[in-house]
Short mmCIF file of N, CA and C in Angstrom, two decimals:
data_model
loop_
_atom_site.label_atom_id
_atom_site.label_comp_id
_atom_site.label_asym_id
_atom_site.label_seq_id
_atom_site.Cartn_x
_atom_site.Cartn_y
_atom_site.Cartn_z
N MET A 29 -1.29 -3.89 10.77
CA MET A 29 -0.86 -4.22 9.42
C MET A 29 -0.03 -5.51 9.48
N PRO A 30 -0.39 -6.54 8.69
CA PRO A 30 0.36 -7.80 8.69
C PRO A 30 1.83 -7.58 8.33
N ASP A 31 2.67 -8.56 8.70
CA ASP A 31 4.11 -8.46 8.45
C ASP A 31 4.45 -8.24 6.98
N MET A 32 3.62 -8.75 6.08
CA MET A 32 3.92 -8.65 4.66
C MET A 32 3.48 -7.32 4.06
N GLU A 33 2.96 -6.41 4.88
CA GLU A 33 2.49 -5.13 4.38
C GLU A 33 3.35 -3.99 4.89
N GLN A 34 3.59 -3.04 4.00
CA GLN A 34 4.43 -1.88 4.33
C GLN A 34 3.72 -0.62 3.87
N ALA A 35 3.59 0.35 4.78
CA ALA A 35 3.02 1.65 4.41
C ALA A 35 4.01 2.38 3.50
N VAL A 36 3.49 2.97 2.44
CA VAL A 36 4.32 3.69 1.47
C VAL A 36 3.63 5.02 1.17
N THR A 37 4.40 6.10 1.21
CA THR A 37 3.89 7.40 0.79
C THR A 37 4.73 7.86 -0.39
N PHE A 38 4.07 8.31 -1.44
CA PHE A 38 4.78 8.82 -2.61
C PHE A 38 4.11 10.11 -3.07
N GLN A 39 4.76 10.80 -4.00
CA GLN A 39 4.20 12.04 -4.53
C GLN A 39 3.71 11.83 -5.95
N ASP A 40 2.56 12.40 -6.25
CA ASP A 40 2.07 12.37 -7.63
C ASP A 40 2.76 13.49 -8.41
N PRO A 41 2.57 13.57 -9.71
CA PRO A 41 3.26 14.61 -10.50
C PRO A 41 2.96 16.05 -10.06
N ALA A 42 1.82 16.27 -9.39
CA ALA A 42 1.48 17.62 -8.92
C ALA A 42 2.06 17.90 -7.53
N GLY A 43 2.77 16.92 -6.95
CA GLY A 43 3.39 17.12 -5.64
C GLY A 43 2.53 16.76 -4.45
N HIS A 44 1.37 16.13 -4.68
CA HIS A 44 0.50 15.72 -3.58
C HIS A 44 1.03 14.43 -2.95
N ALA A 45 0.94 14.33 -1.63
CA ALA A 45 1.32 13.10 -0.94
C ALA A 45 0.21 12.07 -1.11
N VAL A 46 0.59 10.87 -1.55
CA VAL A 46 -0.35 9.79 -1.78
C VAL A 46 0.01 8.65 -0.84
N SER A 47 -0.99 8.15 -0.11
CA SER A 47 -0.78 7.08 0.86
C SER A 47 -1.08 5.73 0.23
N GLY A 48 -0.18 4.77 0.42
CA GLY A 48 -0.38 3.44 -0.13
C GLY A 48 0.10 2.35 0.80
N ILE A 49 -0.21 1.12 0.44
CA ILE A 49 0.25 -0.06 1.18
C ILE A 49 0.75 -1.08 0.16
N LEU A 50 1.99 -1.50 0.33
CA LEU A 50 2.59 -2.54 -0.49
C LEU A 50 2.51 -3.85 0.28
N ALA A 51 1.85 -4.84 -0.30
CA ALA A 51 1.74 -6.17 0.31
C ALA A 51 2.54 -7.14 -0.55
N THR A 52 3.48 -7.84 0.08
CA THR A 52 4.37 -8.72 -0.67
C THR A 52 4.23 -10.17 -0.22
N PRO A 53 4.35 -11.10 -1.15
CA PRO A 53 4.32 -12.51 -0.79
C PRO A 53 5.58 -12.88 0.00
N PRO A 54 5.53 -13.93 0.81
CA PRO A 54 6.66 -14.28 1.67
C PRO A 54 7.97 -14.53 0.92
N HIS A 55 7.90 -15.04 -0.29
CA HIS A 55 9.13 -15.40 -1.01
C HIS A 55 9.46 -14.42 -2.13
N GLY A 56 8.86 -13.24 -2.12
CA GLY A 56 9.16 -12.23 -3.14
C GLY A 56 8.54 -12.58 -4.48
N SER A 57 8.56 -11.62 -5.37
CA SER A 57 7.99 -11.79 -6.70
C SER A 57 8.31 -10.57 -7.55
N ASP A 58 8.29 -10.76 -8.87
CA ASP A 58 8.42 -9.59 -9.74
C ASP A 58 7.06 -9.22 -10.33
N ARG A 59 5.99 -9.89 -9.84
CA ARG A 59 4.63 -9.62 -10.30
C ARG A 59 3.88 -8.80 -9.26
N LEU A 60 3.15 -7.79 -9.73
CA LEU A 60 2.43 -6.92 -8.81
C LEU A 60 1.18 -6.37 -9.49
N ALA A 61 0.10 -6.28 -8.72
CA ALA A 61 -1.14 -5.66 -9.18
C ALA A 61 -1.34 -4.36 -8.42
N VAL A 62 -1.49 -3.26 -9.16
CA VAL A 62 -1.84 -1.97 -8.56
C VAL A 62 -3.36 -1.94 -8.47
N LEU A 63 -3.87 -1.77 -7.25
CA LEU A 63 -5.31 -1.81 -7.00
C LEU A 63 -5.87 -0.40 -6.87
N CYS A 64 -6.83 -0.06 -7.71
CA CYS A 64 -7.44 1.28 -7.72
C CYS A 64 -8.88 1.19 -7.21
N HIS A 65 -9.13 1.83 -6.09
CA HIS A 65 -10.45 1.75 -5.44
C HIS A 65 -11.50 2.59 -6.14
N GLY A 66 -12.74 2.39 -5.74
CA GLY A 66 -13.86 3.14 -6.29
C GLY A 66 -14.02 4.52 -5.65
N PHE A 67 -14.92 5.29 -6.22
CA PHE A 67 -15.24 6.63 -5.74
C PHE A 67 -15.84 6.52 -4.34
N LEU A 68 -15.51 7.45 -3.48
CA LEU A 68 -15.97 7.48 -2.08
C LEU A 68 -15.52 6.24 -1.32
N SER A 69 -14.40 5.67 -1.68
CA SER A 69 -13.85 4.50 -1.02
C SER A 69 -12.42 4.81 -0.62
N ASN A 70 -11.63 3.78 -0.36
CA ASN A 70 -10.22 3.99 -0.02
C ASN A 70 -9.43 2.72 -0.28
N LYS A 71 -8.15 2.79 -0.03
CA LYS A 71 -7.25 1.67 -0.33
C LYS A 71 -7.60 0.39 0.42
N ASN A 72 -8.27 0.52 1.56
CA ASN A 72 -8.62 -0.65 2.36
C ASN A 72 -10.06 -1.10 2.14
N SER A 73 -10.56 -0.89 0.93
CA SER A 73 -11.91 -1.34 0.60
C SER A 73 -11.99 -2.86 0.70
N HIS A 74 -13.20 -3.36 0.85
CA HIS A 74 -13.40 -4.81 0.92
C HIS A 74 -12.82 -5.49 -0.32
N THR A 75 -13.04 -4.91 -1.49
CA THR A 75 -12.52 -5.48 -2.74
C THR A 75 -11.00 -5.56 -2.72
N ASN A 76 -10.33 -4.47 -2.35
CA ASN A 76 -8.87 -4.46 -2.35
C ASN A 76 -8.29 -5.43 -1.33
N LEU A 77 -8.90 -5.52 -0.16
CA LEU A 77 -8.40 -6.45 0.86
C LEU A 77 -8.62 -7.90 0.41
N ALA A 78 -9.77 -8.18 -0.20
CA ALA A 78 -10.03 -9.54 -0.68
C ALA A 78 -9.07 -9.92 -1.82
N LEU A 79 -8.82 -8.98 -2.72
CA LEU A 79 -7.87 -9.25 -3.81
C LEU A 79 -6.47 -9.51 -3.26
N THR A 80 -6.04 -8.70 -2.31
CA THR A 80 -4.72 -8.90 -1.71
C THR A 80 -4.63 -10.28 -1.08
N GLU A 81 -5.67 -10.66 -0.36
CA GLU A 81 -5.70 -11.97 0.30
C GLU A 81 -5.63 -13.12 -0.71
N ARG A 82 -6.22 -12.94 -1.89
CA ARG A 82 -6.22 -13.99 -2.91
C ARG A 82 -4.96 -13.99 -3.77
N LEU A 83 -4.35 -12.82 -3.98
CA LEU A 83 -3.19 -12.74 -4.87
C LEU A 83 -1.88 -13.11 -4.19
N LEU A 84 -1.71 -12.76 -2.93
CA LEU A 84 -0.44 -13.05 -2.24
C LEU A 84 -0.07 -14.54 -2.28
N PRO A 85 -1.00 -15.48 -2.01
CA PRO A 85 -0.64 -16.90 -2.08
C PRO A 85 -0.23 -17.36 -3.49
N GLN A 86 -0.58 -16.57 -4.50
CA GLN A 86 -0.19 -16.89 -5.88
C GLN A 86 1.11 -16.17 -6.26
N SER A 87 1.82 -15.66 -5.26
CA SER A 87 3.09 -14.93 -5.46
C SER A 87 2.91 -13.67 -6.31
N ILE A 88 1.79 -12.99 -6.11
CA ILE A 88 1.53 -11.71 -6.76
C ILE A 88 1.39 -10.65 -5.67
N ALA A 89 2.32 -9.71 -5.67
CA ALA A 89 2.26 -8.60 -4.70
C ALA A 89 1.14 -7.65 -5.10
N THR A 90 0.68 -6.85 -4.15
CA THR A 90 -0.31 -5.82 -4.46
C THR A 90 0.15 -4.47 -3.91
N PHE A 91 -0.26 -3.42 -4.60
CA PHE A 91 -0.05 -2.07 -4.10
C PHE A 91 -1.38 -1.34 -4.21
N ARG A 92 -1.93 -1.00 -3.07
CA ARG A 92 -3.19 -0.27 -3.04
C ARG A 92 -2.93 1.11 -2.48
N PHE A 93 -3.60 2.11 -3.03
CA PHE A 93 -3.36 3.49 -2.61
C PHE A 93 -4.67 4.27 -2.58
N ASP A 94 -4.64 5.37 -1.85
CA ASP A 94 -5.80 6.26 -1.76
C ASP A 94 -5.67 7.35 -2.81
N PHE A 95 -6.73 7.54 -3.59
CA PHE A 95 -6.75 8.65 -4.53
C PHE A 95 -6.77 9.98 -3.77
N PHE A 96 -6.47 11.05 -4.48
CA PHE A 96 -6.45 12.42 -3.97
C PHE A 96 -7.69 12.71 -3.11
N GLY A 97 -7.44 13.19 -1.89
CA GLY A 97 -8.54 13.60 -1.02
C GLY A 97 -9.35 12.46 -0.43
N GLN A 98 -8.90 11.23 -0.59
CA GLN A 98 -9.63 10.09 -0.05
C GLN A 98 -8.71 9.31 0.88
N GLY A 99 -9.28 8.65 1.87
CA GLY A 99 -8.47 7.90 2.83
C GLY A 99 -7.43 8.79 3.47
N GLU A 100 -6.17 8.37 3.39
CA GLU A 100 -5.08 9.12 4.02
C GLU A 100 -4.29 9.99 3.05
N SER A 101 -4.72 10.07 1.81
CA SER A 101 -4.00 10.89 0.83
C SER A 101 -4.35 12.37 0.98
N GLU A 102 -3.40 13.19 0.55
CA GLU A 102 -3.51 14.63 0.68
C GLU A 102 -4.53 15.22 -0.30
N GLY A 103 -5.09 16.34 0.09
CA GLY A 103 -5.92 17.12 -0.82
C GLY A 103 -7.37 17.18 -0.41
N PRO A 104 -8.06 18.24 -0.84
CA PRO A 104 -9.50 18.33 -0.59
C PRO A 104 -10.26 17.44 -1.57
N PHE A 105 -11.05 16.54 -1.05
CA PHE A 105 -11.77 15.55 -1.84
C PHE A 105 -12.53 16.18 -3.01
N GLU A 106 -13.16 17.32 -2.79
CA GLU A 106 -14.00 17.91 -3.83
C GLU A 106 -13.21 18.41 -5.04
N ARG A 107 -11.89 18.36 -4.98
CA ARG A 107 -11.08 18.83 -6.12
C ARG A 107 -10.47 17.68 -6.93
N ILE A 108 -10.88 16.46 -6.65
CA ILE A 108 -10.35 15.33 -7.44
C ILE A 108 -10.90 15.41 -8.87
N THR A 109 -10.06 15.06 -9.82
CA THR A 109 -10.47 14.98 -11.22
C THR A 109 -10.03 13.62 -11.77
N VAL A 110 -10.62 13.23 -12.87
CA VAL A 110 -10.22 11.98 -13.51
C VAL A 110 -8.76 12.04 -13.92
N SER A 111 -8.33 13.15 -14.51
CA SER A 111 -6.94 13.24 -14.96
C SER A 111 -5.97 13.20 -13.78
N LEU A 112 -6.32 13.77 -12.65
CA LEU A 112 -5.47 13.69 -11.46
C LEU A 112 -5.39 12.25 -10.97
N ALA A 113 -6.52 11.56 -10.94
CA ALA A 113 -6.52 10.16 -10.51
C ALA A 113 -5.69 9.29 -11.45
N VAL A 114 -5.79 9.53 -12.76
CA VAL A 114 -4.98 8.78 -13.73
C VAL A 114 -3.50 9.05 -13.48
N SER A 115 -3.14 10.31 -13.24
CA SER A 115 -1.73 10.63 -12.99
C SER A 115 -1.23 9.93 -11.72
N GLN A 116 -2.10 9.75 -10.73
CA GLN A 116 -1.70 9.04 -9.52
C GLN A 116 -1.53 7.54 -9.79
N ALA A 117 -2.39 6.96 -10.60
CA ALA A 117 -2.23 5.55 -10.96
C ALA A 117 -0.93 5.34 -11.74
N LEU A 118 -0.62 6.26 -12.65
CA LEU A 118 0.63 6.17 -13.41
C LEU A 118 1.84 6.32 -12.49
N ALA A 119 1.76 7.23 -11.52
CA ALA A 119 2.85 7.40 -10.56
C ALA A 119 3.03 6.15 -9.71
N ALA A 120 1.92 5.49 -9.36
CA ALA A 120 2.00 4.24 -8.60
C ALA A 120 2.70 3.16 -9.44
N LEU A 121 2.34 3.06 -10.72
CA LEU A 121 3.02 2.11 -11.61
C LEU A 121 4.51 2.39 -11.68
N ASP A 122 4.87 3.66 -11.85
CA ASP A 122 6.29 4.04 -11.92
C ASP A 122 7.03 3.67 -10.64
N LEU A 123 6.41 3.94 -9.51
CA LEU A 123 7.03 3.62 -8.22
C LEU A 123 7.26 2.12 -8.09
N MET A 124 6.27 1.32 -8.45
CA MET A 124 6.41 -0.12 -8.32
C MET A 124 7.44 -0.66 -9.32
N HIS A 125 7.51 -0.08 -10.50
CA HIS A 125 8.53 -0.48 -11.47
C HIS A 125 9.92 -0.17 -10.92
N SER A 126 10.06 0.96 -10.23
CA SER A 126 11.36 1.33 -9.64
C SER A 126 11.75 0.39 -8.51
N LYS A 127 10.78 -0.36 -7.97
CA LYS A 127 11.06 -1.33 -6.92
C LYS A 127 11.26 -2.73 -7.50
N SER A 128 11.54 -2.81 -8.78
CA SER A 128 11.88 -4.06 -9.49
C SER A 128 10.69 -4.97 -9.79
N TYR A 129 9.48 -4.46 -9.74
CA TYR A 129 8.34 -5.24 -10.22
C TYR A 129 8.28 -5.06 -11.73
N ARG A 130 8.32 -6.16 -12.46
CA ARG A 130 8.40 -6.10 -13.92
C ARG A 130 7.11 -6.53 -14.61
N LYS A 131 6.32 -7.34 -13.98
CA LYS A 131 5.04 -7.77 -14.56
C LYS A 131 3.94 -7.08 -13.77
N LEU A 132 3.43 -6.00 -14.35
CA LEU A 132 2.49 -5.14 -13.65
C LEU A 132 1.08 -5.28 -14.21
N ALA A 133 0.12 -5.30 -13.30
CA ALA A 133 -1.30 -5.31 -13.66
C ALA A 133 -1.97 -4.10 -13.02
N LEU A 134 -3.03 -3.65 -13.64
CA LEU A 134 -3.89 -2.63 -13.05
C LEU A 134 -5.24 -3.29 -12.79
N VAL A 135 -5.74 -3.13 -11.58
CA VAL A 135 -7.03 -3.68 -11.20
C VAL A 135 -7.85 -2.53 -10.63
N GLY A 136 -9.02 -2.29 -11.19
CA GLY A 136 -9.82 -1.17 -10.73
C GLY A 136 -11.28 -1.51 -10.55
N SER A 137 -11.88 -0.89 -9.55
CA SER A 137 -13.28 -1.08 -9.24
C SER A 137 -14.02 0.25 -9.41
N SER A 138 -15.11 0.25 -10.18
CA SER A 138 -15.96 1.42 -10.37
C SER A 138 -15.14 2.60 -10.92
N PHE A 139 -15.05 3.70 -10.19
CA PHE A 139 -14.23 4.85 -10.61
C PHE A 139 -12.79 4.40 -10.86
N GLY A 140 -12.26 3.52 -10.00
CA GLY A 140 -10.91 3.00 -10.18
C GLY A 140 -10.78 2.16 -11.44
N GLY A 141 -11.88 1.55 -11.90
CA GLY A 141 -11.87 0.81 -13.15
C GLY A 141 -11.67 1.73 -14.34
N MET A 142 -12.38 2.86 -14.33
CA MET A 142 -12.21 3.83 -15.41
C MET A 142 -10.79 4.39 -15.38
N VAL A 143 -10.29 4.71 -14.19
CA VAL A 143 -8.93 5.24 -14.05
C VAL A 143 -7.92 4.21 -14.56
N SER A 144 -8.11 2.95 -14.20
CA SER A 144 -7.19 1.88 -14.63
C SER A 144 -7.19 1.74 -16.14
N LEU A 145 -8.35 1.80 -16.76
CA LEU A 145 -8.45 1.70 -18.21
C LEU A 145 -7.69 2.84 -18.88
N LEU A 146 -7.90 4.05 -18.41
CA LEU A 146 -7.22 5.21 -19.00
C LEU A 146 -5.71 5.17 -18.75
N ALA A 147 -5.30 4.72 -17.57
CA ALA A 147 -3.87 4.63 -17.26
C ALA A 147 -3.21 3.54 -18.11
N ALA A 148 -3.87 2.39 -18.24
CA ALA A 148 -3.31 1.29 -19.04
C ALA A 148 -3.17 1.70 -20.51
N ALA A 149 -4.06 2.55 -21.00
CA ALA A 149 -3.96 3.02 -22.38
C ALA A 149 -2.69 3.82 -22.61
N LYS A 150 -2.14 4.39 -21.55
CA LYS A 150 -0.90 5.18 -21.65
C LYS A 150 0.34 4.33 -21.40
N ARG A 151 0.17 3.11 -20.93
CA ARG A 151 1.31 2.26 -20.57
C ARG A 151 1.18 0.88 -21.18
N PRO A 152 1.73 0.68 -22.37
CA PRO A 152 1.62 -0.63 -23.01
C PRO A 152 2.34 -1.73 -22.24
N GLU A 153 3.25 -1.38 -21.32
CA GLU A 153 3.95 -2.40 -20.55
C GLU A 153 3.08 -3.05 -19.48
N VAL A 154 1.88 -2.55 -19.25
CA VAL A 154 0.97 -3.18 -18.29
C VAL A 154 0.58 -4.55 -18.84
N SER A 155 0.87 -5.60 -18.07
CA SER A 155 0.65 -6.97 -18.53
C SER A 155 -0.81 -7.39 -18.53
N CYS A 156 -1.59 -6.80 -17.62
CA CYS A 156 -2.98 -7.23 -17.49
C CYS A 156 -3.81 -6.10 -16.93
N LEU A 157 -5.06 -6.06 -17.32
CA LEU A 157 -6.01 -5.07 -16.86
C LEU A 157 -7.26 -5.82 -16.42
N ALA A 158 -7.68 -5.63 -15.17
CA ALA A 158 -8.89 -6.27 -14.66
C ALA A 158 -9.80 -5.19 -14.10
N LEU A 159 -11.06 -5.19 -14.55
CA LEU A 159 -12.00 -4.14 -14.16
C LEU A 159 -13.24 -4.75 -13.51
N LYS A 160 -13.65 -4.15 -12.39
CA LYS A 160 -14.87 -4.57 -11.71
C LYS A 160 -15.85 -3.40 -11.79
N CYS A 161 -16.92 -3.57 -12.53
CA CYS A 161 -17.96 -2.54 -12.68
C CYS A 161 -17.37 -1.17 -13.00
N PRO A 162 -16.56 -1.06 -14.06
CA PRO A 162 -15.96 0.24 -14.36
C PRO A 162 -17.01 1.28 -14.76
N VAL A 163 -16.78 2.50 -14.36
CA VAL A 163 -17.67 3.61 -14.72
C VAL A 163 -17.25 4.10 -16.11
N PRO A 164 -18.12 4.00 -17.11
CA PRO A 164 -17.73 4.43 -18.46
C PRO A 164 -17.72 5.94 -18.64
N SER A 165 -18.48 6.66 -17.83
CA SER A 165 -18.53 8.11 -17.94
C SER A 165 -18.74 8.70 -16.55
N PHE A 166 -17.69 9.25 -16.00
CA PHE A 166 -17.76 9.79 -14.65
C PHE A 166 -18.75 10.95 -14.53
N PRO A 167 -18.76 11.93 -15.44
CA PRO A 167 -19.75 13.01 -15.32
C PRO A 167 -21.18 12.48 -15.35
N ALA A 168 -21.46 11.51 -16.20
CA ALA A 168 -22.80 10.94 -16.27
C ALA A 168 -23.16 10.24 -14.97
N MET A 169 -22.19 9.54 -14.36
CA MET A 169 -22.45 8.88 -13.09
C MET A 169 -22.76 9.91 -12.00
N LEU A 170 -21.99 10.99 -11.97
CA LEU A 170 -22.25 12.03 -10.97
C LEU A 170 -23.63 12.65 -11.16
N ASN A 171 -24.01 12.90 -12.41
CA ASN A 171 -25.34 13.46 -12.67
C ASN A 171 -26.44 12.51 -12.20
N SER A 172 -26.26 11.21 -12.45
CA SER A 172 -27.30 10.26 -12.07
C SER A 172 -27.40 10.12 -10.55
N GLU A 173 -26.27 10.27 -9.86
CA GLU A 173 -26.27 10.16 -8.40
C GLU A 173 -26.72 11.45 -7.71
N PHE A 174 -26.21 12.59 -8.20
CA PHE A 174 -26.40 13.85 -7.47
C PHE A 174 -27.14 14.92 -8.25
N GLY A 175 -27.39 14.72 -9.56
CA GLY A 175 -27.98 15.77 -10.39
C GLY A 175 -26.94 16.80 -10.76
N SER A 176 -27.29 17.70 -11.66
CA SER A 176 -26.32 18.73 -12.05
C SER A 176 -26.29 19.83 -11.00
N LEU A 177 -25.14 20.46 -10.89
CA LEU A 177 -24.99 21.56 -9.94
C LEU A 177 -25.60 22.82 -10.53
N PRO A 178 -26.09 23.73 -9.68
CA PRO A 178 -26.65 24.98 -10.20
C PRO A 178 -25.62 25.72 -11.06
N GLY A 179 -26.06 26.17 -12.22
CA GLY A 179 -25.18 26.92 -13.11
C GLY A 179 -24.31 26.05 -14.00
N GLN A 180 -24.42 24.72 -13.88
CA GLN A 180 -23.62 23.82 -14.71
C GLN A 180 -24.55 22.99 -15.60
N ALA A 181 -24.08 22.73 -16.80
CA ALA A 181 -24.86 21.91 -17.72
C ALA A 181 -24.85 20.47 -17.26
N SER A 182 -25.93 19.80 -17.47
CA SER A 182 -26.02 18.38 -17.15
C SER A 182 -25.38 17.57 -18.29
N VAL A 183 -24.70 16.50 -17.94
CA VAL A 183 -24.09 15.62 -18.94
C VAL A 183 -25.06 14.47 -19.19
N PRO A 184 -25.40 14.18 -20.45
CA PRO A 184 -26.31 13.08 -20.73
C PRO A 184 -25.78 11.77 -20.16
N LYS A 185 -26.68 10.92 -19.66
CA LYS A 185 -26.27 9.66 -19.05
C LYS A 185 -25.55 8.74 -20.03
N ASP A 186 -25.86 8.87 -21.31
CA ASP A 186 -25.23 7.99 -22.30
C ASP A 186 -24.04 8.65 -22.99
N ALA A 187 -23.51 9.74 -22.41
CA ALA A 187 -22.35 10.40 -23.01
C ALA A 187 -21.16 9.46 -22.98
N PRO A 188 -20.50 9.22 -24.12
CA PRO A 188 -19.37 8.29 -24.15
C PRO A 188 -18.11 8.90 -23.55
N LEU A 189 -17.28 8.06 -23.02
CA LEU A 189 -15.96 8.47 -22.55
C LEU A 189 -14.99 8.16 -23.69
N PRO A 190 -14.42 9.18 -24.32
CA PRO A 190 -13.54 8.92 -25.46
C PRO A 190 -12.21 8.33 -25.03
N VAL A 191 -11.88 7.17 -25.56
CA VAL A 191 -10.56 6.57 -25.36
C VAL A 191 -9.97 6.43 -26.76
N ARG A 192 -8.93 7.19 -27.01
CA ARG A 192 -8.39 7.25 -28.37
C ARG A 192 -6.97 6.71 -28.44
N SER A 193 -6.70 5.66 -27.75
CA SER A 193 -5.35 5.11 -27.76
C SER A 193 -5.24 4.00 -28.78
N PRO A 194 -4.28 4.08 -29.70
CA PRO A 194 -4.10 3.01 -30.68
C PRO A 194 -3.82 1.67 -30.02
N ALA A 195 -3.23 1.68 -28.83
CA ALA A 195 -2.91 0.43 -28.14
C ALA A 195 -4.16 -0.39 -27.88
N TRP A 196 -5.28 0.26 -27.59
CA TRP A 196 -6.51 -0.48 -27.27
C TRP A 196 -7.22 -0.97 -28.52
N ARG A 197 -6.99 -0.32 -29.65
CA ARG A 197 -7.65 -0.77 -30.88
C ARG A 197 -7.00 -2.03 -31.44
N SER A 198 -5.71 -2.21 -31.17
CA SER A 198 -5.00 -3.31 -31.81
C SER A 198 -4.41 -4.32 -30.83
N SER A 199 -4.67 -4.16 -29.54
CA SER A 199 -4.02 -5.04 -28.58
C SER A 199 -4.67 -6.42 -28.55
N ALA A 200 -3.86 -7.39 -28.19
CA ALA A 200 -4.35 -8.76 -28.04
C ALA A 200 -5.14 -8.86 -26.74
N PRO A 201 -6.00 -9.87 -26.62
CA PRO A 201 -6.74 -10.03 -25.38
C PRO A 201 -5.78 -10.22 -24.20
N CYS A 202 -6.21 -9.79 -23.05
CA CYS A 202 -5.40 -9.91 -21.84
C CYS A 202 -5.28 -11.38 -21.46
N ARG A 203 -4.06 -11.81 -21.22
CA ARG A 203 -3.83 -13.17 -20.76
C ARG A 203 -4.05 -13.23 -19.26
N PRO A 204 -4.36 -14.39 -18.71
CA PRO A 204 -4.47 -14.48 -17.25
C PRO A 204 -3.17 -14.01 -16.61
N PHE A 205 -3.28 -13.21 -15.57
CA PHE A 205 -2.10 -12.58 -14.97
C PHE A 205 -1.11 -13.61 -14.45
N ARG A 206 -1.59 -14.75 -13.96
CA ARG A 206 -0.66 -15.74 -13.40
C ARG A 206 0.29 -16.29 -14.46
N ARG A 207 -0.03 -16.12 -15.73
CA ARG A 207 0.85 -16.60 -16.79
C ARG A 207 1.74 -15.51 -17.35
N CYS A 208 1.56 -14.28 -16.91
CA CYS A 208 2.34 -13.16 -17.43
C CYS A 208 3.79 -13.28 -17.03
#
């Protein structure tokens, strides 16, 4: 782990241990991007490492973490839910805010993109949201990849993911994070 990276373990609201890595620029910063990985991935995904490498020289710290049951985080992988992942992203934001990061972004890839969108809808203080190939409907994605499980109804591929936050209906476009 490079000198600018520190292993961090925190607890989500359900008491699960979550493994993360805080990467900080050499001269400090109050700007930080929480990086949310995709399904069947982990905090050290190619995307998260590339983003960290690009953001640190711009004085933007990153915090990447493993969702429940993935990478080094606690829990049986097969019990992860979208709401649990969202609660972990929110706990990561709270932890980074407690460490004096004031300009926070959420960056998510695939499953992490959906989680980031839902988490940002609950936190208007998030300065920026960046999504890479976000999954609009997790059950539909699972059905298309694996089919429905015996005894369970299949979810239509075009089933919408309801996002009912007033913040998203009336919010201004996201400004580039470097200007936040």
